[in-house]
Amino acid sequence: MLEDTLSIKVKRVQESKINQVDWDNLSFGKVFSDHMLVMDYADGEWKLPEIVPFEDLSLHPATSAIHYGQSIFEGMKANKDADGNVLIFRPDLNARRFAESCERMCMPVIPEDFFTELIKKVVDLDRSWIPDQKGCALYIRPFLFATDHFIGIKPSDNYKFIIFTCPVGAYYSQPVYVKIEEFYTRAAEGGVGRAKTAGNYAASLYPAKLAQEKGFHQLVWTDAKEHKHIEESGTMNILFELDGKLITPSEDSDTILRSVTKRSAVEIAKHWGVEVEERRITVEEIVNALREGRLTDAFGAGTAATIAQIAKIGFRDELFELPPIESRTISTRIKNYLTDLKSGKIEDEMGWLLKF
Ligand code: PLP
Ligand code: COI
């Protein structure tokens, strides 16, 4: 049915909620725009997408995603430039990752270009919801879940795809404290760590809660087998500056979510001539560098988190304080570059923005 979908049926809200928004105090993920796009999969094909008012869903109690977790999602952001054009940051990479998550979770793939077209349509309709405030954006949340009414383990025959959007402020409002986790595991080789699937986040809640009780915002996950190698953080990939080089765990294993923001940080740093190594990084290497004062920068990269500079790293009973944020040249340069690029303040030399 995909070829018939260029003009999407739109049912608009009778009254917009936009005037109820407190634009100067946006937090993350609590305010939702007027419309959402819904597209069902049944009888072996995608049905026509529709844009409808943002509303509650009615679900059968045996909806299989709720029981067995066949559910995936994506996250990206839209901003506006000074002329009012919408700018979406690298949606093609999210479309590809969504397709990869579909494959891994036995779900029907949405062709990548079509995925991006659907994003465009729903963002265009609610473009007045894109915040102008500094550090804010319209967060775009596409997700797909299994809707068979069935008690039993098998890939569902029916699915629902939805895209909604929400104006958001910062996910982390201050530099983050992270703890290197050596017991709990986010993802094991052969598992689903590379897919952006709901269960990965559910599994992280308990260990993250234990770390939060000790004053940390997030964990740094290590490999499941030996807990000797750094993987990523809960909502972001991780990068370090060590001996003048930018280093980050390589994405060869299937245990790390391939971050669009990290990929962009690596590409722009290389473009600037910074030496970047994507490789296995041991916990020992990082802890030794912390002890010897050679770790000059550390930061997370993610759509929600943006570039989140790390202020403290906990390891076993030790707490390492990193150099002051004012001295963080590389993370600050990347952060400012991405912020300015996403809001159209500088030229899109890398061709990363979808503009309309
Ligand atoms: N890793 C995890 C587990 C995430 O949830 C996210 C957020 O999307 C990221 C990394 C960062 O990925 P991206 O930069 O594509 O948002
Ligand atoms: C994102 O950054 O898009 C994510 O999915 C992370 C989530 C915790 C909001």
Short mmCIF file of C-alpha atoms and ligand atoms in Angstrom, two decimals:
data_model
loop_
_atom_site.label_atom_id
_atom_site.label_comp_id
_atom_site.label_asym_id
_atom_site.label_seq_id
_atom_site.Cartn_x
_atom_site.Cartn_y
_atom_site.Cartn_z
CA MET A 1 0.00 0.00 0.00
CA LEU A 2 3.00 2.29 0.44
CA GLU A 3 2.86 3.80 -3.03
CA ASP A 4 -0.67 5.16 -2.32
CA THR A 5 0.34 7.11 0.72
CA LEU A 6 1.77 10.34 -0.58
CA SER A 7 -1.33 12.20 0.52
CA ILE A 8 -2.10 11.17 4.06
CA LYS A 9 -5.56 11.47 5.55
CA VAL A 10 -5.47 14.07 8.30
CA LYS A 11 -8.03 14.51 11.05
CA ARG A 12 -7.16 17.70 12.84
CA VAL A 13 -7.81 18.57 16.47
CA GLN A 14 -10.85 20.74 17.05
CA GLU A 15 -8.93 22.93 19.43
CA SER A 16 -5.16 23.08 19.77
CA LYS A 17 -3.55 22.66 23.22
CA ILE A 18 -0.63 24.86 22.24
CA ASN A 19 -1.70 27.81 24.36
CA GLN A 20 -1.53 25.66 27.50
CA VAL A 21 2.23 25.08 27.11
CA ASP A 22 4.62 26.78 29.54
CA TRP A 23 7.31 27.38 26.91
CA ASP A 24 9.82 28.87 29.32
CA ASN A 25 9.77 25.86 31.63
CA LEU A 26 9.84 22.88 29.30
CA SER A 27 11.06 19.69 30.87
CA PHE A 28 11.64 16.47 28.94
CA GLY A 29 8.83 14.24 27.70
CA LYS A 30 5.79 15.57 29.55
CA VAL A 31 4.09 17.76 26.96
CA PHE A 32 2.68 16.29 23.76
CA SER A 33 1.81 18.07 20.53
CA ASP A 34 -1.65 18.06 18.98
CA HIS A 35 -1.37 15.22 16.46
CA MET A 36 0.09 11.77 15.94
CA LEU A 37 0.53 9.53 12.93
CA VAL A 38 -0.83 6.00 13.11
CA MET A 39 -0.21 3.17 10.64
CA ASP A 40 -1.28 -0.42 11.13
CA TYR A 41 0.24 -3.60 9.77
CA ALA A 42 -2.15 -6.50 9.11
CA ASP A 43 -2.71 -9.23 6.50
CA GLY A 44 0.99 -9.08 5.62
CA GLU A 45 1.00 -5.40 4.57
CA TRP A 46 1.16 -1.85 5.82
CA LYS A 47 -2.21 -0.10 5.77
CA LEU A 48 -2.62 3.57 4.92
CA PRO A 49 -1.16 5.93 7.53
CA GLU A 50 -3.41 8.55 9.08
CA ILE A 51 -2.71 11.63 11.15
CA VAL A 52 -5.18 11.99 14.00
CA PRO A 53 -5.49 14.04 17.20
CA PHE A 54 -3.08 12.87 19.91
CA GLU A 55 -5.20 10.61 22.06
CA ASP A 56 -5.21 7.53 24.30
CA LEU A 57 -5.03 4.09 22.73
CA SER A 58 -7.50 1.36 23.45
CA LEU A 59 -5.72 -2.00 23.78
CA HIS A 60 -6.86 -5.60 24.16
CA PRO A 61 -5.49 -7.01 27.44
CA ALA A 62 -3.68 -9.78 25.52
CA THR A 63 -1.86 -7.32 23.23
CA SER A 64 1.36 -9.24 22.73
CA ALA A 65 3.81 -6.32 23.06
CA ILE A 66 2.67 -5.78 26.64
CA HIS A 67 3.43 -9.38 27.60
CA TYR A 68 6.42 -10.29 25.46
CA GLY A 69 8.07 -6.99 24.63
CA GLN A 70 8.02 -6.95 20.83
CA SER A 71 8.31 -3.18 20.78
CA ILE A 72 10.85 -0.78 19.32
CA PHE A 73 11.26 2.98 19.11
CA GLU A 74 13.38 5.83 17.83
CA GLY A 75 14.14 9.35 18.93
CA MET A 76 15.17 12.39 16.95
CA LYS A 77 14.82 16.15 17.20
CA ALA A 78 13.53 19.01 15.06
CA ASN A 79 14.40 22.68 15.42
CA LYS A 80 13.65 25.80 13.39
CA ASP A 81 16.08 28.17 11.71
CA ALA A 82 15.74 31.95 11.77
CA ASP A 83 13.55 31.86 8.62
CA GLY A 84 11.12 29.36 10.16
CA ASN A 85 12.34 26.33 8.17
CA VAL A 86 12.12 23.02 10.01
CA LEU A 87 15.48 21.26 10.49
CA ILE A 88 15.60 17.59 11.46
CA PHE A 89 18.98 16.15 12.36
CA ARG A 90 19.98 13.05 10.34
CA PRO A 91 16.60 11.25 10.22
CA ASP A 92 18.02 8.90 7.60
CA LEU A 93 20.22 7.32 10.27
CA ASN A 94 17.23 6.83 12.57
CA ALA A 95 15.29 5.31 9.68
CA ARG A 96 18.11 2.82 9.11
CA ARG A 97 18.42 1.97 12.80
CA PHE A 98 14.65 1.53 13.03
CA ALA A 99 14.77 -0.92 10.12
CA GLU A 100 17.62 -2.80 11.83
CA SER A 101 15.64 -2.95 15.08
CA CYS A 102 12.65 -4.30 13.09
CA GLU A 103 14.79 -7.09 11.63
CA ARG A 104 16.24 -8.08 14.99
CA MET A 105 12.85 -8.14 16.69
CA CYS A 106 11.06 -10.01 13.85
CA MET A 107 8.90 -7.02 12.99
CA PRO A 108 7.88 -5.79 9.54
CA VAL A 109 10.34 -3.25 8.18
CA ILE A 110 9.23 0.23 7.15
CA PRO A 111 11.21 1.30 4.06
CA GLU A 112 13.70 3.95 5.17
CA ASP A 113 12.66 6.72 2.78
CA PHE A 114 9.03 6.16 3.61
CA PHE A 115 9.79 6.33 7.35
CA THR A 116 11.44 9.71 6.80
CA GLU A 117 8.47 10.93 4.70
CA LEU A 118 6.08 10.04 7.52
CA ILE A 119 8.24 11.89 10.04
CA LYS A 120 8.20 14.92 7.78
CA LYS A 121 4.41 14.90 7.48
CA VAL A 122 3.68 14.75 11.18
CA VAL A 123 6.33 17.34 12.08
CA ASP A 124 5.14 19.66 9.33
CA LEU A 125 1.57 19.61 10.64
CA ASP A 126 2.68 20.49 14.19
CA ARG A 127 5.59 22.74 13.20
CA SER A 128 4.23 25.52 15.42
CA TRP A 129 5.08 23.21 18.37
CA ILE A 130 8.82 23.47 17.68
CA PRO A 131 10.19 25.57 20.54
CA ASP A 132 12.35 28.64 19.92
CA GLN A 133 13.81 28.59 23.42
CA LYS A 134 17.53 27.90 23.77
CA GLY A 135 18.33 24.26 24.46
CA CYS A 136 14.81 23.16 23.49
CA ALA A 137 13.58 21.13 20.51
CA LEU A 138 10.65 19.13 19.22
CA TYR A 139 11.42 15.52 20.16
CA ILE A 140 10.07 13.01 17.66
CA ARG A 141 9.14 9.56 18.93
CA PRO A 142 8.30 6.88 16.33
CA PHE A 143 7.51 3.46 17.75
CA LEU A 144 6.21 0.10 16.62
CA PHE A 145 4.64 -2.60 18.73
CA ALA A 146 3.03 -5.99 18.34
CA THR A 147 -0.76 -6.01 18.58
CA ASP A 148 -1.80 -9.65 18.21
CA HIS A 149 -4.37 -10.71 20.79
CA PHE A 150 -2.66 -13.93 21.65
CA ILE A 151 -1.15 -15.74 24.61
CA GLY A 152 1.89 -17.53 23.24
CA ILE A 153 5.40 -16.81 22.00
CA LYS A 154 5.68 -16.09 18.32
CA PRO A 155 6.23 -13.00 16.20
CA SER A 156 2.98 -11.08 16.02
CA ASP A 157 1.03 -10.88 12.75
CA ASN A 158 -0.31 -7.41 13.56
CA TYR A 159 1.50 -4.23 14.51
CA LYS A 160 0.85 -0.57 15.19
CA PHE A 161 3.27 2.17 14.19
CA ILE A 162 2.86 5.59 15.77
CA ILE A 163 4.78 8.84 15.60
CA PHE A 164 4.10 11.54 18.15
CA THR A 165 6.09 14.62 18.99
CA CYS A 166 6.76 16.64 22.12
CA PRO A 167 8.41 19.97 22.76
CA VAL A 168 11.26 19.29 25.17
CA GLY A 169 13.88 21.01 27.26
CA ALA A 170 17.16 19.50 28.42
CA TYR A 171 17.23 15.84 29.45
CA TYR A 172 20.18 16.49 31.78
CA SER A 173 20.24 19.97 33.22
CA GLN A 174 23.75 19.69 34.66
CA PRO A 175 27.01 17.79 34.01
CA VAL A 176 26.42 14.14 34.82
CA TYR A 177 27.77 11.75 37.45
CA VAL A 178 28.20 8.21 36.15
CA LYS A 179 29.14 4.94 37.81
CA ILE A 180 31.02 2.13 36.10
CA GLU A 181 28.83 -0.96 36.52
CA GLU A 182 30.64 -4.24 37.10
CA PHE A 183 27.85 -6.61 38.10
CA TYR A 184 24.62 -5.91 36.19
CA THR A 185 24.51 -6.15 32.43
CA ARG A 186 22.68 -4.13 29.81
CA ALA A 187 23.40 -6.32 26.82
CA ALA A 188 25.23 -9.55 26.09
CA GLU A 189 26.76 -10.65 22.80
CA GLY A 190 24.11 -12.29 20.70
CA GLY A 191 21.39 -10.38 22.57
CA VAL A 192 19.38 -7.32 21.55
CA GLY A 193 21.64 -4.50 22.76
CA ARG A 194 22.01 -3.03 19.29
CA ALA A 195 18.24 -2.80 18.82
CA LYS A 196 16.33 0.13 20.27
CA THR A 197 13.84 -2.15 21.93
CA ALA A 198 11.78 -1.55 25.05
CA GLY A 199 13.16 -4.42 27.15
CA ASN A 200 16.70 -3.02 27.11
CA TYR A 201 15.43 -0.02 29.04
CA ALA A 202 13.29 -2.08 31.43
CA ALA A 203 16.33 -4.23 32.27
CA SER A 204 18.40 -1.16 33.06
CA LEU A 205 15.98 0.33 35.58
CA TYR A 206 16.96 -1.65 38.66
CA PRO A 207 20.76 -1.23 38.39
CA ALA A 208 20.22 2.44 37.47
CA LYS A 209 18.03 2.87 40.55
CA LEU A 210 20.78 1.45 42.78
CA ALA A 211 23.26 3.89 41.26
CA GLN A 212 20.83 6.80 41.61
CA GLU A 213 20.46 6.02 45.31
CA LYS A 214 24.20 6.65 45.55
CA GLY A 215 23.89 10.01 43.79
CA PHE A 216 24.73 9.01 40.21
CA HIS A 217 22.61 9.99 37.22
CA GLN A 218 23.58 7.08 35.03
CA LEU A 219 25.62 3.94 34.72
CA VAL A 220 28.46 3.19 32.38
CA TRP A 221 27.81 -0.36 31.23
CA THR A 222 30.64 -2.84 30.79
CA ASP A 223 30.72 -6.04 28.74
CA ALA A 224 28.58 -8.89 30.03
CA LYS A 225 31.29 -11.56 29.93
CA GLU A 226 34.12 -10.02 31.99
CA HIS A 227 32.98 -6.50 32.91
CA LYS A 228 36.38 -5.32 31.72
CA HIS A 229 35.42 -3.23 28.70
CA ILE A 230 33.48 0.01 28.56
CA GLU A 231 30.32 -0.19 26.45
CA GLU A 232 27.97 2.79 26.72
CA SER A 233 25.82 4.70 29.14
CA GLY A 234 22.08 4.31 29.78
CA THR A 235 20.79 6.93 27.37
CA MET A 236 23.93 7.77 25.44
CA ASN A 237 27.17 6.48 23.95
CA ILE A 238 30.36 7.56 25.67
CA LEU A 239 33.55 9.30 24.52
CA PHE A 240 36.77 10.18 26.35
CA GLU A 241 39.68 12.48 25.64
CA LEU A 242 42.88 10.77 26.62
CA ASP A 243 46.45 11.80 25.79
CA GLY A 244 45.06 14.29 23.25
CA LYS A 245 43.01 11.67 21.38
CA LEU A 246 39.26 11.19 21.29
CA ILE A 247 38.48 7.55 22.08
CA THR A 248 35.15 5.72 22.11
CA PRO A 249 34.09 2.07 22.21
CA SER A 250 33.79 0.64 18.70
CA GLU A 251 30.38 -0.50 17.55
CA ASP A 252 31.56 -3.82 16.15
CA SER A 253 29.87 -5.79 18.89
CA ASP A 254 26.10 -6.11 18.89
CA THR A 255 25.86 -4.89 22.47
CA ILE A 256 25.96 -1.13 21.87
CA LEU A 257 23.21 1.04 20.42
CA ARG A 258 24.71 2.83 17.44
CA SER A 259 24.22 6.45 18.39
CA VAL A 260 23.50 9.04 15.71
CA THR A 261 24.92 11.74 17.98
CA LYS A 262 28.13 9.78 18.69
CA ARG A 263 28.58 9.04 14.98
CA SER A 264 28.21 12.77 14.28
CA ALA A 265 30.66 13.73 17.05
CA VAL A 266 33.23 11.30 15.65
CA GLU A 267 32.74 12.47 12.07
CA ILE A 268 32.99 16.16 12.88
CA ALA A 269 36.02 15.67 15.14
CA LYS A 270 37.80 13.78 12.34
CA HIS A 271 36.78 16.54 9.92
CA TRP A 272 38.49 19.03 12.24
CA GLY A 273 41.65 16.93 12.25
CA VAL A 274 41.23 15.49 15.74
CA GLU A 275 42.69 12.01 16.16
CA VAL A 276 39.82 9.63 16.91
CA GLU A 277 40.06 5.97 17.88
CA GLU A 278 37.02 3.70 17.84
CA ARG A 279 38.20 0.58 19.61
CA ARG A 280 37.77 -1.59 22.67
CA ILE A 281 38.44 0.44 25.80
CA THR A 282 39.20 -1.27 29.09
CA VAL A 283 37.91 -0.04 32.42
CA GLU A 284 41.50 -0.31 33.65
CA GLU A 285 42.72 2.10 30.98
CA ILE A 286 40.14 4.70 31.99
CA VAL A 287 40.65 4.26 35.72
CA ASN A 288 44.45 4.50 35.36
CA ALA A 289 44.05 7.64 33.26
CA LEU A 290 41.75 9.10 35.91
CA ARG A 291 44.28 8.31 38.65
CA GLU A 292 47.11 9.83 36.65
CA GLY A 293 45.12 12.91 35.61
CA ARG A 294 45.41 12.06 31.91
CA LEU A 295 41.67 11.93 31.26
CA THR A 296 41.01 15.47 30.11
CA ASP A 297 37.41 15.07 28.95
CA ALA A 298 34.56 12.56 29.08
CA PHE A 299 31.06 12.97 27.70
CA GLY A 300 27.94 11.17 26.62
CA ALA A 301 26.29 11.59 23.22
CA GLY A 302 22.60 11.05 22.57
CA THR A 303 19.57 12.71 21.03
CA ALA A 304 17.86 13.41 24.33
CA ALA A 305 21.11 13.85 26.28
CA THR A 306 22.78 15.90 23.48
CA ILE A 307 26.44 16.24 24.50
CA ALA A 308 26.40 15.56 28.23
CA GLN A 309 29.68 16.37 29.88
CA ILE A 310 30.64 13.99 32.68
CA ALA A 311 31.67 15.62 35.94
CA LYS A 312 32.31 12.56 38.12
CA ILE A 313 32.99 8.89 37.52
CA GLY A 314 32.44 6.32 40.25
CA PHE A 315 34.39 3.06 40.22
CA ARG A 316 34.03 0.58 43.08
CA ASP A 317 34.56 2.71 46.21
CA GLU A 318 36.35 5.51 44.43
CA LEU A 319 34.86 8.69 43.06
CA PHE A 320 36.93 10.53 40.47
CA GLU A 321 36.38 14.18 39.81
CA LEU A 322 37.06 15.16 36.21
CA PRO A 323 38.67 18.43 35.11
CA PRO A 324 36.40 21.50 35.36
CA ILE A 325 33.84 21.91 32.58
CA GLU A 326 35.48 25.22 31.54
CA SER A 327 38.59 23.28 30.51
CA ARG A 328 36.71 20.79 28.30
CA THR A 329 37.74 21.94 24.85
CA ILE A 330 36.64 19.05 22.65
CA SER A 331 33.25 18.28 24.19
CA THR A 332 32.39 21.98 24.36
CA ARG A 333 33.39 22.48 20.73
CA ILE A 334 31.29 19.51 19.58
CA LYS A 335 28.35 20.55 21.76
CA ASN A 336 28.36 24.12 20.44
CA TYR A 337 28.80 22.95 16.86
CA LEU A 338 25.85 20.55 17.03
CA THR A 339 23.64 23.10 18.82
CA ASP A 340 24.39 25.79 16.25
CA LEU A 341 24.02 23.41 13.33
CA LYS A 342 20.68 22.04 14.51
CA SER A 343 19.22 25.53 14.80
CA GLY A 344 20.55 26.64 11.43
CA LYS A 345 23.06 29.16 12.83
CA ILE A 346 25.94 27.69 10.84
CA GLU A 347 26.25 26.19 7.40
CA ASP A 348 25.28 22.52 7.06
CA GLU A 349 28.68 21.59 5.60
CA MET A 350 28.19 17.87 6.32
CA GLY A 351 24.72 17.69 4.72
CA TRP A 352 23.15 16.39 7.93
CA LEU A 353 19.93 18.38 8.05
CA LEU A 354 16.58 17.61 6.49
CA LYS A 355 15.11 21.04 5.82
CA PHE A 356 11.52 21.93 4.84
N1 PLP B 1 22.47 4.46 23.78
C1 PLP B 1 21.25 4.27 24.29
C2 PLP B 1 21.02 3.07 25.11
C3 PLP B 1 20.21 5.17 24.00
O1 PLP B 1 18.99 5.00 24.50
C4 PLP B 1 20.50 6.30 23.20
C5 PLP B 1 19.43 7.23 22.86
O2 PLP B 1 18.88 7.20 21.80
C6 PLP B 1 21.79 6.45 22.70
C7 PLP B 1 22.76 5.53 23.01
C8 PLP B 1 22.14 7.61 21.82
O3 PLP B 1 21.70 7.41 20.50
P1 PLP B 1 21.29 8.62 19.58
O4 PLP B 1 22.44 9.54 19.55
O5 PLP B 1 21.03 8.02 18.24
O6 PLP B 1 20.09 9.25 20.18
C1 COI B 2 16.89 9.35 22.87
O1 COI B 2 17.88 10.01 23.18
O2 COI B 2 16.25 9.58 21.83
C2 COI B 2 16.43 8.24 23.68
O3 COI B 2 15.75 7.40 23.19
C3 COI B 2 16.76 8.21 25.11
C4 COI B 2 15.54 8.22 25.97
C5 COI B 2 15.96 7.98 27.35
C6 COI B 2 14.79 9.51 25.88
#
